[in-house]
C-alpha cells in the first residue's frame, strides 16, 4: 500500500469517527393536547426523541407561556420535574391560529411543531378512539372541532344532524399541523349511500360539503388513504357553517396601492352566487 493510500485511509477513519461522535438532535414530534382556547390553561406532554432534561417550552407568541410541572417530594426524593410535562397558559387576547412551539433541554433547542389556539366560537371535542365503525360513530354538533389520532387499518366515524338550508363544511386539518395523515373524507346519508368523497383539497387535507335539502342525519368517515395510523397520524376535524374563504382574486397587490379584490368562498355574508369555469 502506498503512502498516499495510507494517508487517505487515515483521514477517512478520522472523519467517520468524528461524525459518529456528534450529539443527538432534540426532535419534538408532537404536543398532546395540541390545542387550547384563549384564556385557558392545560397540562401538555411533549413527545419526541432526545428530549432529556427539558427546562423550557417556547412559543412564537408572547401570550402563550409554559411552566414546568413538578412531582411532589416523597420521603426518599425531593420535588422534581415531571418528565416532559408543562402547564401551558394562553392569554385571553391571543388570536386564534397556529403557532410554533419548541422545547429546550440537555441537547439544546428542538425542532418546531405547531400548537393551536382554538376559536372560542367552536366547541372542542376530544375523540376517545372508539368510533371505528358506523354503529359506534361519534355524535358531533355543527360548529365543533374534533381532535383525535387515527389507528392503523381503521377509520373514524362521525354522526351529524343537519337542517334544511344549511351549508356544512367538513374539513380535515392534519398536514397543516404536521400530521402524517394523507386524509380521505367520505360522506354518507342515513341509509348508508355514499354522497361524496374527497382528498387533497388543501395539500393532503380533505374537505367535503353537506347541503341538506331536508332535516336529517348524515355520517362521515375519516381515514388515511393508505390506512396508516399511530401517534403521529393525528387530526382536527371541523364541522362548520362559518364563512370559509377559498381564494381571493387578484391574489397579490402592491404595497400602498388601493385595488378592488374579489373574495370567493362559501357561507360568505352578503355574497352573490358565482360560477367558476
XYZ file of N, CA and C in Angstrom:
831
model
N 0.850 -1.201 0.000
C 0.000 0.000 0.000
C 0.881 1.245 0.000
N 0.592 2.210 -0.833
C 1.407 3.417 -0.944
C 1.153 4.344 0.233
N 2.065 5.298 0.384
C 1.908 6.269 1.460
C 0.644 7.107 1.252
N 0.346 7.420 -0.018
C -0.861 8.212 -0.310
C -2.115 7.475 0.114
N -2.152 6.149 -0.146
C -3.315 5.352 0.236
C -3.453 5.292 1.744
N -2.347 5.115 2.441
C -2.383 5.073 3.903
C -2.880 6.397 4.456
N -2.413 7.490 3.863
C -2.830 8.812 4.315
C -4.329 9.010 4.085
N -4.847 8.554 2.950
C -6.273 8.661 2.652
C -7.102 7.861 3.649
N -6.693 6.629 3.936
C -7.425 5.796 4.879
C -7.431 6.414 6.266
N -6.335 7.022 6.657
C -6.264 7.650 7.971
C -7.245 8.815 8.062
N -7.295 9.621 7.014
C -8.218 10.755 7.006
C -9.656 10.268 6.999
N -9.958 9.227 6.216
C -11.311 8.679 6.142
C -11.764 8.185 7.511
N -10.907 7.451 8.202
C -11.254 6.937 9.526
C -11.466 8.078 10.506
N -10.670 9.120 10.404
C -10.813 10.259 11.292
C -12.148 10.963 11.079
N -12.555 11.154 9.815
C -13.810 11.842 9.511
C -15.004 11.034 9.987
N -15.017 9.723 9.706
C -16.150 8.909 10.131
C -16.224 8.834 11.642
N -15.102 8.808 12.305
C -15.115 8.787 13.761
C -15.694 10.063 14.336
N -15.381 11.188 13.726
C -15.927 12.459 14.182
C -17.435 12.515 13.961
N -17.908 12.004 12.819
C -19.344 12.021 12.530
C -20.109 11.193 13.541
N -19.576 10.055 13.938
C -20.265 9.184 14.884
C -20.334 9.801 16.266
N -19.488 10.793 16.542
C -19.432 11.383 17.871
C -20.333 12.602 18.023
N -21.117 12.959 16.996
C -21.985 14.121 17.081
C -23.097 13.892 18.099
N -23.495 14.965 18.799
C -24.572 14.866 19.774
C -25.912 14.645 19.068
N -26.857 13.968 19.723
C -28.191 13.801 19.134
C -28.893 15.148 18.972
N -29.860 15.173 18.081
C -30.671 16.371 17.848
C -32.015 16.190 18.540
N -32.388 17.140 19.367
C -33.692 17.087 20.030
C -34.796 17.226 18.987
N -35.674 16.238 18.918
C -36.724 16.198 17.893
C -38.085 16.134 18.573
N -38.805 17.239 18.577
C -40.162 17.299 19.112
C -41.124 16.861 18.019
N -41.821 15.725 18.216
C -42.712 15.206 17.174
C -44.161 15.640 17.364
N -44.603 15.838 18.602
C -45.969 16.304 18.823
C -46.137 16.785 20.262
N -47.176 17.585 20.459
C -47.574 18.070 21.775
C -48.998 17.600 22.018
N -49.251 17.006 23.181
C -50.569 16.445 23.489
C -51.076 17.047 24.803
N -52.280 17.683 24.806
C -53.100 18.021 23.641
C -52.448 19.134 22.835
N -52.904 19.286 21.608
C -52.240 20.213 20.688
C -53.042 21.490 20.440
N -54.092 21.729 21.253
C -54.903 22.936 21.078
C -55.437 23.398 22.424
N -55.617 24.718 22.550
C -56.163 25.312 23.773
C -56.863 26.607 23.385
N -57.926 26.945 24.100
C -58.679 28.165 23.817
C -58.051 29.358 24.535
N -58.246 30.568 24.013
C -57.734 31.762 24.703
C -58.294 31.861 26.120
N -57.441 32.293 27.048
C -57.850 32.440 28.435
C -57.859 31.154 29.237
N -57.365 30.060 28.667
C -57.389 28.761 29.337
C -55.980 28.294 29.687
N -55.932 27.255 30.523
C -54.674 26.628 30.910
C -54.831 25.121 30.794
N -53.783 24.440 30.326
C -53.854 22.993 30.155
C -52.471 22.392 30.371
N -52.444 21.156 30.861
C -51.182 20.430 31.002
C -50.911 19.684 29.700
N -49.709 19.852 29.149
C -49.355 19.205 27.890
C -48.169 18.277 28.096
N -48.096 17.278 27.227
C -46.982 16.330 27.219
C -46.207 16.520 25.922
N -44.916 16.767 26.025
C -44.055 16.942 24.857
C -43.443 15.598 24.489
N -43.744 15.128 23.272
C -43.340 13.795 22.837
C -42.316 13.922 21.716
N -41.302 13.077 21.751
C -40.303 13.098 20.694
C -39.099 12.258 21.051
N -37.980 12.560 20.428
C -36.736 11.834 20.664
C -35.673 12.784 21.204
N -34.854 12.257 22.118
C -33.742 13.009 22.712
C -34.245 14.270 23.416
N -35.324 14.112 24.181
C -35.893 15.237 24.931
C -35.544 15.126 26.411
N -34.312 14.773 26.715
C -33.899 14.604 28.094
C -33.720 15.958 28.781
N -34.059 15.983 30.069
C -33.816 17.126 30.949
C -34.361 18.430 30.359
N -35.615 18.414 29.971
C -36.227 19.619 29.414
C -36.356 20.696 30.485
N -36.131 21.929 30.082
C -36.225 23.052 31.015
C -37.287 24.066 30.615
N -37.508 24.234 29.301
C -38.367 25.314 28.830
C -39.169 24.865 27.619
N -40.392 25.375 27.529
C -41.232 25.208 26.341
C -41.502 26.603 25.787
N -41.020 26.865 24.567
C -41.119 28.187 23.944
C -42.245 28.216 22.910
N -42.897 29.379 22.767
C -43.909 29.596 21.739
C -43.591 30.884 20.984
N -44.136 30.994 19.777
C -43.860 32.160 18.939
C -44.795 33.329 19.225
N -45.651 33.215 20.234
C -46.473 34.347 20.671
C -46.209 34.583 22.153
N -45.917 35.824 22.553
C -45.597 36.077 23.964
C -46.754 35.831 24.916
N -47.983 35.763 24.383
C -49.136 35.499 25.232
C -49.333 34.031 25.558
N -48.508 33.157 24.979
C -48.564 31.723 25.285
C -47.337 31.393 26.119
N -47.547 30.979 27.354
C -46.439 30.716 28.271
C -46.550 29.310 28.841
N -45.425 28.802 29.335
C -45.391 27.439 29.875
C -44.538 27.403 31.133
N -44.930 26.563 32.081
C -44.173 26.356 33.314
C -44.014 24.865 33.550
N -42.863 24.460 34.082
C -42.629 23.061 34.379
C -43.614 22.567 35.426
N -44.082 21.339 35.266
C -44.859 20.698 36.317
C -43.906 19.891 37.187
N -44.201 19.821 38.476
C -43.307 19.176 39.429
C -43.997 18.003 40.105
N -43.241 16.954 40.337
C -43.712 15.841 41.152
C -43.486 16.194 42.614
N -44.434 15.865 43.499
C -44.264 16.229 44.911
C -43.118 15.459 45.559
N -42.555 16.052 46.579
C -41.475 15.395 47.319
C -42.010 14.176 48.068
N -41.178 13.173 48.197
C -41.504 11.970 48.964
C -40.496 11.822 50.096
N -40.639 10.753 50.857
C -39.694 10.508 51.950
C -38.302 10.182 51.425
N -38.217 9.832 50.148
C -36.931 9.456 49.554
C -36.410 10.525 48.603
N -37.316 11.096 47.790
C -36.900 12.028 46.738
C -37.452 13.424 46.992
N -36.709 14.457 46.641
C -37.238 15.822 46.732
C -38.195 16.100 45.574
N -38.854 17.253 45.602
C -39.681 17.669 44.463
C -38.805 17.755 43.217
N -39.336 17.280 42.103
C -38.537 17.183 40.890
C -39.434 17.387 39.671
N -38.858 17.773 38.521
C -39.659 17.979 37.309
C -40.382 16.703 36.885
N -41.594 16.882 36.392
C -42.429 15.759 35.960
C -42.165 15.467 34.484
N -41.050 14.800 34.212
C -40.681 14.353 32.856
C -40.866 15.482 31.846
N -41.684 15.248 30.811
C -41.823 16.215 29.717
C -43.144 16.978 29.770
N -43.688 17.164 30.970
C -44.979 17.831 31.120
C -44.801 19.306 31.488
N -45.663 20.144 30.876
C -45.669 21.579 31.162
C -47.113 22.044 31.337
N -47.297 23.098 32.155
C -48.584 23.785 32.247
C -48.548 24.968 31.285
N -49.402 24.928 30.270
C -49.424 25.971 29.243
C -50.621 26.886 29.489
N -50.370 28.184 29.480
C -51.417 29.190 29.652
C -51.468 30.076 28.414
N -52.687 30.377 27.979
C -52.890 31.255 26.823
C -53.663 32.483 27.284
N -53.106 33.657 27.060
C -53.781 34.896 27.443
C -55.069 35.069 26.640
N -56.016 35.792 27.227
C -57.329 35.944 26.600
C -57.272 36.713 25.288
N -56.227 37.524 25.093
C -56.160 38.341 23.881
C -55.328 37.715 22.767
N -54.916 36.448 22.922
C -54.151 35.784 21.860
C -55.104 35.394 20.722
N -54.857 35.832 19.491
C -55.754 35.494 18.379
C -55.727 33.994 18.082
N -56.871 33.412 17.731
C -56.860 32.003 17.303
C -55.964 31.818 16.088
N -55.269 30.701 16.039
C -54.365 30.437 14.924
C -53.387 29.341 15.264
N -52.453 29.113 14.359
C -51.431 28.083 14.528
C -50.106 28.769 14.830
N -49.495 28.377 15.943
C -48.219 28.938 16.370
C -47.180 27.826 16.455
N -45.908 28.205 16.546
C -44.836 27.218 16.655
C -44.413 27.050 18.107
N -44.025 25.816 18.445
C -43.533 25.505 19.784
C -42.224 24.731 19.670
N -41.307 24.999 20.587
C -40.037 24.273 20.683
C -39.729 24.038 22.151
N -39.039 22.945 22.450
C -38.564 22.689 23.804
C -37.050 22.852 23.853
N -36.566 23.173 25.044
C -35.135 23.345 25.269
C -34.720 22.398 26.384
N -33.643 21.656 26.162
C -33.203 20.695 27.158
C -31.734 20.370 27.042
N -31.380 19.160 27.466
C -29.977 18.735 27.519
C -29.305 18.806 26.151
N -30.055 18.503 25.087
C -29.479 18.503 23.740
C -29.836 19.762 22.950
N -30.175 20.829 23.655
C -30.419 22.103 23.001
C -31.864 22.293 22.559
N -32.052 23.282 21.694
C -33.386 23.637 21.219
C -33.864 22.618 20.190
N -35.116 22.205 20.326
C -35.659 21.147 19.467
C -36.163 21.697 18.145
N -36.589 20.776 17.289
C -37.345 21.136 16.095
C -38.671 21.771 16.515
N -39.286 22.520 15.611
C -40.539 23.215 15.905
C -41.734 22.356 15.512
N -42.812 22.494 16.279
C -44.069 21.829 15.958
C -45.225 22.801 16.170
N -46.330 22.640 15.410
C -47.463 23.551 15.552
C -48.179 23.366 16.888
N -48.668 24.477 17.418
C -49.553 24.465 18.582
C -50.707 25.400 18.261
N -51.922 24.956 18.527
C -53.117 25.648 18.046
C -53.804 26.389 19.184
N -54.113 27.645 18.946
C -55.028 28.386 19.805
C -56.384 28.357 19.104
N -57.324 27.642 19.699
C -58.601 27.379 19.032
C -59.549 28.566 19.156
N -60.506 28.622 18.242
C -61.502 29.685 18.264
C -62.572 29.375 19.307
N -62.926 30.342 20.158
C -63.992 30.094 21.142
C -65.363 29.919 20.500
N -65.475 30.190 19.196
C -66.753 30.013 18.502
C -67.051 28.545 18.205
N -66.045 27.676 18.362
C -66.221 26.261 18.057
C -66.069 25.428 19.328
N -67.014 24.502 19.532
C -66.881 23.560 20.644
C -65.731 22.602 20.355
N -64.935 22.302 21.369
C -63.783 21.418 21.216
C -64.133 20.034 21.765
N -63.970 19.009 20.936
C -64.320 17.634 21.303
C -63.082 16.765 21.151
N -62.797 15.947 22.158
C -61.675 15.010 22.095
C -62.225 13.623 21.785
N -61.744 13.026 20.704
C -62.194 11.698 20.284
C -61.502 10.635 21.132
N -62.291 9.704 21.693
C -61.710 8.654 22.540
C -61.234 7.442 21.742
N -61.439 7.461 20.418
C -60.924 6.390 19.569
C -61.821 5.182 19.417
N -62.999 5.193 20.032
C -63.882 4.018 19.946
C -64.826 4.072 18.751
N -64.788 5.137 17.975
C -65.720 5.335 16.858
C -65.151 4.774 15.558
N -64.826 3.490 15.558
C -64.184 2.876 14.391
C -65.179 2.163 13.472
N -66.471 2.369 13.673
C -67.485 1.788 12.788
C -68.673 2.735 12.727
N -69.539 2.503 11.744
C -70.725 3.347 11.608
C -71.618 3.225 12.837
N -71.661 2.024 13.414
C -72.522 1.784 14.573
C -72.022 2.514 15.821
N -70.730 2.779 15.882
C -70.159 3.458 17.058
C -69.749 4.891 16.734
N -70.357 5.468 15.697
C -69.983 6.815 15.253
C -70.135 7.829 16.383
N -69.208 8.774 16.432
C -69.229 9.828 17.442
C -70.218 10.911 17.034
N -71.167 11.224 17.912
C -72.123 12.293 17.642
C -71.431 13.651 17.781
N -71.563 14.482 16.766
C -70.959 15.817 16.805
C -72.010 16.857 16.447
N -71.804 18.060 16.946
C -72.686 19.179 16.656
C -72.067 20.051 15.564
N -72.929 20.783 14.881
C -72.431 21.769 13.925
C -71.637 22.831 14.681
N -70.581 23.333 14.045
C -69.669 24.316 14.626
C -68.933 23.744 15.835
N -68.316 22.604 15.585
C -67.450 21.972 16.577
C -66.219 21.419 15.869
N -65.166 21.171 16.651
C -63.916 20.623 16.133
C -63.564 19.396 16.955
N -63.313 18.281 16.268
C -62.946 17.026 16.925
C -61.449 16.799 16.754
N -60.769 16.471 17.848
C -59.344 16.142 17.810
C -59.169 14.663 18.108
N -58.314 13.994 17.329
C -58.095 12.568 17.554
C -56.863 12.052 16.847
N -56.582 10.771 17.070
C -55.492 10.055 16.410
C -56.088 8.872 15.660
N -55.725 8.708 14.400
C -56.229 7.590 13.605
C -55.404 6.338 13.904
N -56.055 5.215 14.262
C -55.306 3.966 14.435
C -55.008 3.316 13.087
N -54.018 2.471 13.062
C -53.648 1.772 11.830
C -54.780 0.861 11.370
N -55.037 0.858 10.048
C -56.038 0.000 9.399
C -57.451 0.245 9.938
N -57.735 1.476 10.318
C -59.052 1.807 10.853
C -59.529 3.142 10.279
N -60.841 3.360 10.421
C -61.456 4.642 10.109
C -62.059 5.209 11.389
N -62.247 6.508 11.428
C -63.038 7.132 12.481
C -64.342 7.624 11.865
N -65.442 7.322 12.559
C -66.768 7.653 12.056
C -67.414 8.729 12.923
N -68.250 9.567 12.258
C -68.916 10.672 12.931
C -70.356 10.767 12.436
N -71.232 11.157 13.341
C -72.659 11.297 13.033
C -73.057 12.745 13.292
N -73.710 13.362 12.306
C -74.089 14.766 12.445
C -75.518 14.970 11.966
N -76.271 15.766 12.702
C -77.627 16.134 12.314
C -77.583 17.485 11.616
N -78.277 17.571 10.477
C -78.311 18.812 9.718
C -79.732 19.261 9.460
N -79.880 20.560 9.208
C -81.189 21.130 8.912
C -81.233 21.610 7.468
N -82.423 21.592 6.904
C -82.596 22.039 5.520
C -82.093 23.472 5.364
N -81.327 23.706 4.292
C -80.817 25.039 4.013
C -79.437 25.322 4.573
N -78.948 24.457 5.459
C -77.601 24.671 5.987
C -76.544 24.329 4.935
N -75.385 24.915 5.083
C -74.221 24.577 4.255
C -73.092 24.244 5.226
N -72.891 22.956 5.465
C -71.947 22.491 6.483
C -70.665 22.040 5.796
N -69.568 22.664 6.145
C -68.263 22.296 5.602
C -67.557 21.398 6.606
N -67.126 20.236 6.134
C -66.452 19.248 6.979
C -65.010 19.166 6.492
N -64.093 19.666 7.301
C -62.719 19.893 6.854
C -61.723 19.209 7.775
N -60.845 18.401 7.190
C -59.756 17.771 7.941
C -58.562 18.718 7.983
N -58.056 18.944 9.171
C -56.853 19.761 9.357
C -55.792 18.835 9.927
N -54.847 18.434 9.093
C -53.858 17.430 9.504
C -52.465 17.783 8.996
N -52.276 17.753 7.686
C -50.959 18.103 7.147
C -50.548 19.507 7.583
N -51.521 20.407 7.690
C -51.212 21.786 8.062
C -50.733 21.924 9.501
N -50.904 20.873 10.312
C -50.379 20.880 11.676
C -49.352 19.761 11.856
N -48.687 19.400 10.770
C -47.559 18.449 10.772
C -47.960 17.006 11.073
N -49.195 16.627 10.763
C -49.595 15.227 10.887
C -49.139 14.450 9.655
N -48.956 13.151 9.819
C -48.564 12.289 8.706
C -49.763 11.768 7.913
N -50.978 12.104 8.317
C -52.163 11.603 7.621
C -52.269 12.195 6.215
N -52.528 11.327 5.240
C -53.000 11.742 3.919
C -54.497 11.467 3.939
N -55.284 12.452 4.350
C -56.661 12.202 4.777
C -57.623 12.000 3.615
N -58.641 11.182 3.891
C -59.767 10.980 2.979
C -61.053 11.072 3.785
N -62.000 11.866 3.287
C -63.317 12.003 3.902
C -64.369 11.430 2.969
N -65.302 10.648 3.534
C -66.426 10.104 2.765
C -67.710 10.465 3.504
N -68.671 11.026 2.765
C -69.949 11.448 3.324
C -71.035 10.459 2.917
N -71.849 10.011 3.901
C -72.922 9.042 3.659
C -74.241 9.610 4.176
N -75.342 9.170 3.542
C -76.648 9.507 4.092
C -77.032 8.477 5.151
N -78.229 8.636 5.714
C -78.646 7.773 6.824
C -78.839 6.331 6.385
N -79.076 6.107 5.078
C -79.245 4.747 4.556
C -77.911 4.100 4.180
N -76.815 4.809 4.356
C -75.501 4.247 4.054
C -75.033 4.477 2.633
N -75.758 5.285 1.860
C -75.348 5.563 0.484
C -74.275 6.651 0.472
N -73.228 6.417 -0.318
C -72.154 7.398 -0.407
C -72.618 8.605 -1.214
N -72.440 9.796 -0.648
C -72.840 11.031 -1.304
C -71.659 11.793 -1.886
N -70.521 11.713 -1.228
C -69.355 12.467 -1.690
C -68.117 11.900 -1.014
N -66.978 12.075 -1.669
C -65.694 11.754 -1.048
C -64.659 12.740 -1.566
N -63.613 12.955 -0.751
C -62.610 13.939 -1.138
C -61.293 13.645 -0.442
N -60.205 14.048 -1.118
C -58.875 14.096 -0.522
C -58.080 15.172 -1.266
N -57.050 15.675 -0.609
C -56.104 16.610 -1.237
C -56.736 17.927 -1.679
N -57.641 18.488 -0.880
C -58.162 19.820 -1.194
C -57.159 20.897 -0.798
N -56.635 20.792 0.404
C -55.603 21.716 0.881
C -54.352 20.895 1.172
N -53.480 20.769 0.165
C -52.362 19.838 0.319
C -52.915 18.429 0.429
N -52.623 17.754 1.536
C -53.153 16.407 1.763
C -54.372 16.420 2.682
N -54.948 17.590 2.920
C -56.118 17.709 3.793
C -57.399 17.726 2.959
N -58.388 16.956 3.414
C -59.632 16.771 2.667
C -60.726 17.713 3.165
N -61.733 17.934 2.296
C -62.902 18.737 2.647
C -64.103 18.235 1.859
N -65.230 18.020 2.544
C -66.495 17.711 1.881
C -67.542 18.704 2.361
N -68.567 18.874 1.536
C -69.615 19.846 1.833
C -70.955 19.138 1.920
N -71.706 19.437 2.989
C -73.042 18.876 3.191
C -74.057 20.004 3.074
N -75.015 19.845 2.113
C -76.067 20.843 1.912
C -77.418 20.137 1.980
N -77.954 19.949 3.182
C -79.197 19.189 3.333
C -80.378 19.868 2.636
N -81.172 19.063 1.940
C -82.421 19.542 1.360
C -83.568 19.413 2.351
N -83.364 18.595 3.379
C -84.342 18.424 4.444
C -83.600 18.044 5.722
N -84.269 18.177 6.852
C -83.651 17.802 8.117
C -83.324 16.314 8.104
N -82.194 15.944 8.711
C -81.824 14.531 8.727
C -80.501 14.289 9.414
N -80.019 13.055 9.252
C -78.773 12.613 9.870
C -77.823 12.119 8.789
N -76.568 12.455 8.916
C -75.545 12.033 7.958
C -74.339 11.466 8.708
N -73.546 10.691 7.979
C -72.359 10.056 8.565
C -71.125 10.447 7.758
N -70.014 10.576 8.452
C -68.737 10.924 7.823
C -67.678 9.954 8.324
N -66.880 9.407 7.391
C -65.735 8.579 7.788
C -64.448 9.307 7.415
N -63.468 9.198 8.304
C -62.150 9.796 8.090
C -61.100 8.702 8.195
N -60.196 8.649 7.217
C -59.122 7.650 7.248
C -57.900 8.202 6.537
N -56.771 7.539 6.756
C -55.599 7.778 5.925
C -55.801 7.007 4.629
N -55.377 7.571 3.508
C -55.634 6.938 2.217
C -54.963 5.575 2.114
N -53.866 5.366 2.852
C -53.177 4.071 2.866
C -53.433 3.320 4.163
N -54.389 3.800 4.970
C -54.778 3.186 6.242
C -53.602 3.052 7.202
N -52.694 4.042 7.159
C -51.646 4.123 8.166
C -52.233 4.770 9.414
N -51.547 4.603 10.540
C -52.046 5.189 11.771
C -50.997 5.212 12.854
N -51.396 5.728 14.009
C -50.492 5.820 15.146
C -50.443 7.234 15.690
N -49.550 7.438 16.661
C -49.494 8.705 17.370
C -49.166 9.908 16.516
N -48.477 9.707 15.387
C -48.143 10.837 14.519
C -49.177 11.032 13.409
N -50.276 10.260 13.456
C -51.360 10.392 12.473
C -52.575 11.007 13.185
N -52.414 12.246 13.590
C -53.459 12.946 14.334
C -54.199 13.904 13.401
N -55.328 14.399 13.871
C -56.155 15.274 13.030
C -56.999 16.189 13.898
N -57.504 17.236 13.259
C -58.606 18.044 13.776
C -59.650 18.092 12.666
N -60.869 17.700 12.992
C -61.946 17.634 12.003
C -62.986 18.682 12.375
N -63.179 19.647 11.476
C -64.047 20.789 11.767
C -65.369 20.659 11.017
N -66.480 20.815 11.740
C -67.831 20.830 11.181
C -68.340 22.268 11.328
N -68.452 22.989 10.215
C -68.619 24.440 10.319
C -69.659 24.986 9.354
N -70.433 25.966 9.842
C -71.283 26.786 8.974
C -70.753 28.218 8.914
N -69.552 28.435 9.416
C -68.946 29.770 9.427
C -68.452 30.139 8.028
N -68.217 31.422 7.770
C -67.665 31.827 6.469
C -66.345 31.127 6.175
N -66.188 30.721 4.920
C -64.994 29.977 4.500
C -64.466 30.601 3.211
N -63.240 31.092 3.246
C -62.618 31.713 2.073
C -61.831 30.661 1.304
N -62.140 30.503 0.010
C -61.392 29.585 -0.847
C -60.199 30.276 -1.499
N -60.429 31.474 -2.056
C -59.319 32.228 -2.626
C -59.763 33.668 -2.871
N -58.785 34.531 -3.155
C -59.019 35.946 -3.427
C -58.413 36.281 -4.787
N -59.119 37.088 -5.561
C -58.619 37.486 -6.883
C -58.665 39.008 -7.024
N -57.554 39.616 -7.441
C -56.239 39.023 -7.694
C -55.585 38.546 -6.406
N -54.619 37.659 -6.544
C -54.017 37.014 -5.380
C -52.880 37.812 -4.767
N -52.526 38.959 -5.342
C -51.419 39.762 -4.825
C -51.695 41.231 -5.094
N -51.007 42.088 -4.345
C -51.157 43.521 -4.533
C -49.856 44.245 -4.275
N -49.810 45.506 -4.679
C -48.623 46.340 -4.498
C -48.766 47.114 -3.193
N -47.736 47.129 -2.336
C -47.816 47.889 -1.078
C -48.175 49.354 -1.321
N -49.128 49.862 -0.547
C -49.546 51.250 -0.672
C -50.608 51.503 -1.713
N -50.978 50.478 -2.476
C -51.972 50.658 -3.541
C -53.381 50.415 -3.015
N -54.365 50.910 -3.753
C -55.775 50.665 -3.464
C -56.389 49.984 -4.676
N -56.840 48.772 -4.487
C -57.397 47.992 -5.588
C -58.705 47.347 -5.147
N -59.417 46.794 -6.108
C -60.629 46.031 -5.830
C -60.297 44.548 -5.868
N -60.665 43.847 -4.817
C -60.404 42.415 -4.728
C -61.729 41.677 -4.564
N -61.801 40.504 -5.144
C -62.993 39.667 -5.040
C -62.674 38.449 -4.186
N -63.499 38.226 -3.167
C -63.324 37.086 -2.268
C -64.271 35.974 -2.708
N -63.728 34.801 -2.948
C -64.517 33.635 -3.324
C -64.513 32.648 -2.159
N -65.675 32.120 -1.853
C -65.744 31.160 -0.760
C -67.157 30.662 -0.558
N -67.403 30.177 0.635
C -68.699 29.596 0.977
C -69.176 30.163 2.307
N -70.493 30.308 2.433
C -71.109 30.889 3.634
C -70.634 32.325 3.870
N -70.322 33.045 2.795
C -69.871 34.425 2.933
C -71.088 35.342 3.067
N -71.168 36.155 4.120
C -72.342 37.023 4.302
C -72.429 38.088 3.216
N -73.645 38.296 2.681
C -73.857 39.312 1.657
C -73.251 38.986 0.313
N -72.914 37.728 0.083
C -72.245 37.354 -1.165
C -73.257 37.008 -2.252
N -72.760 36.897 -3.479
C -73.570 36.511 -4.625
C -73.052 35.195 -5.190
N -73.977 34.386 -5.704
C -73.600 33.107 -6.298
C -72.810 33.349 -7.581
N -71.672 32.664 -7.708
C -70.790 32.831 -8.860
C -70.419 31.472 -9.421
N -70.411 31.361 -10.737
C -69.941 30.143 -11.388
C -68.515 30.357 -11.866
N -67.643 29.407 -11.538
C -66.234 29.499 -11.915
C -65.919 28.373 -12.881
N -65.370 28.720 -14.029
C -65.041 27.703 -15.026
C -63.552 27.433 -15.015
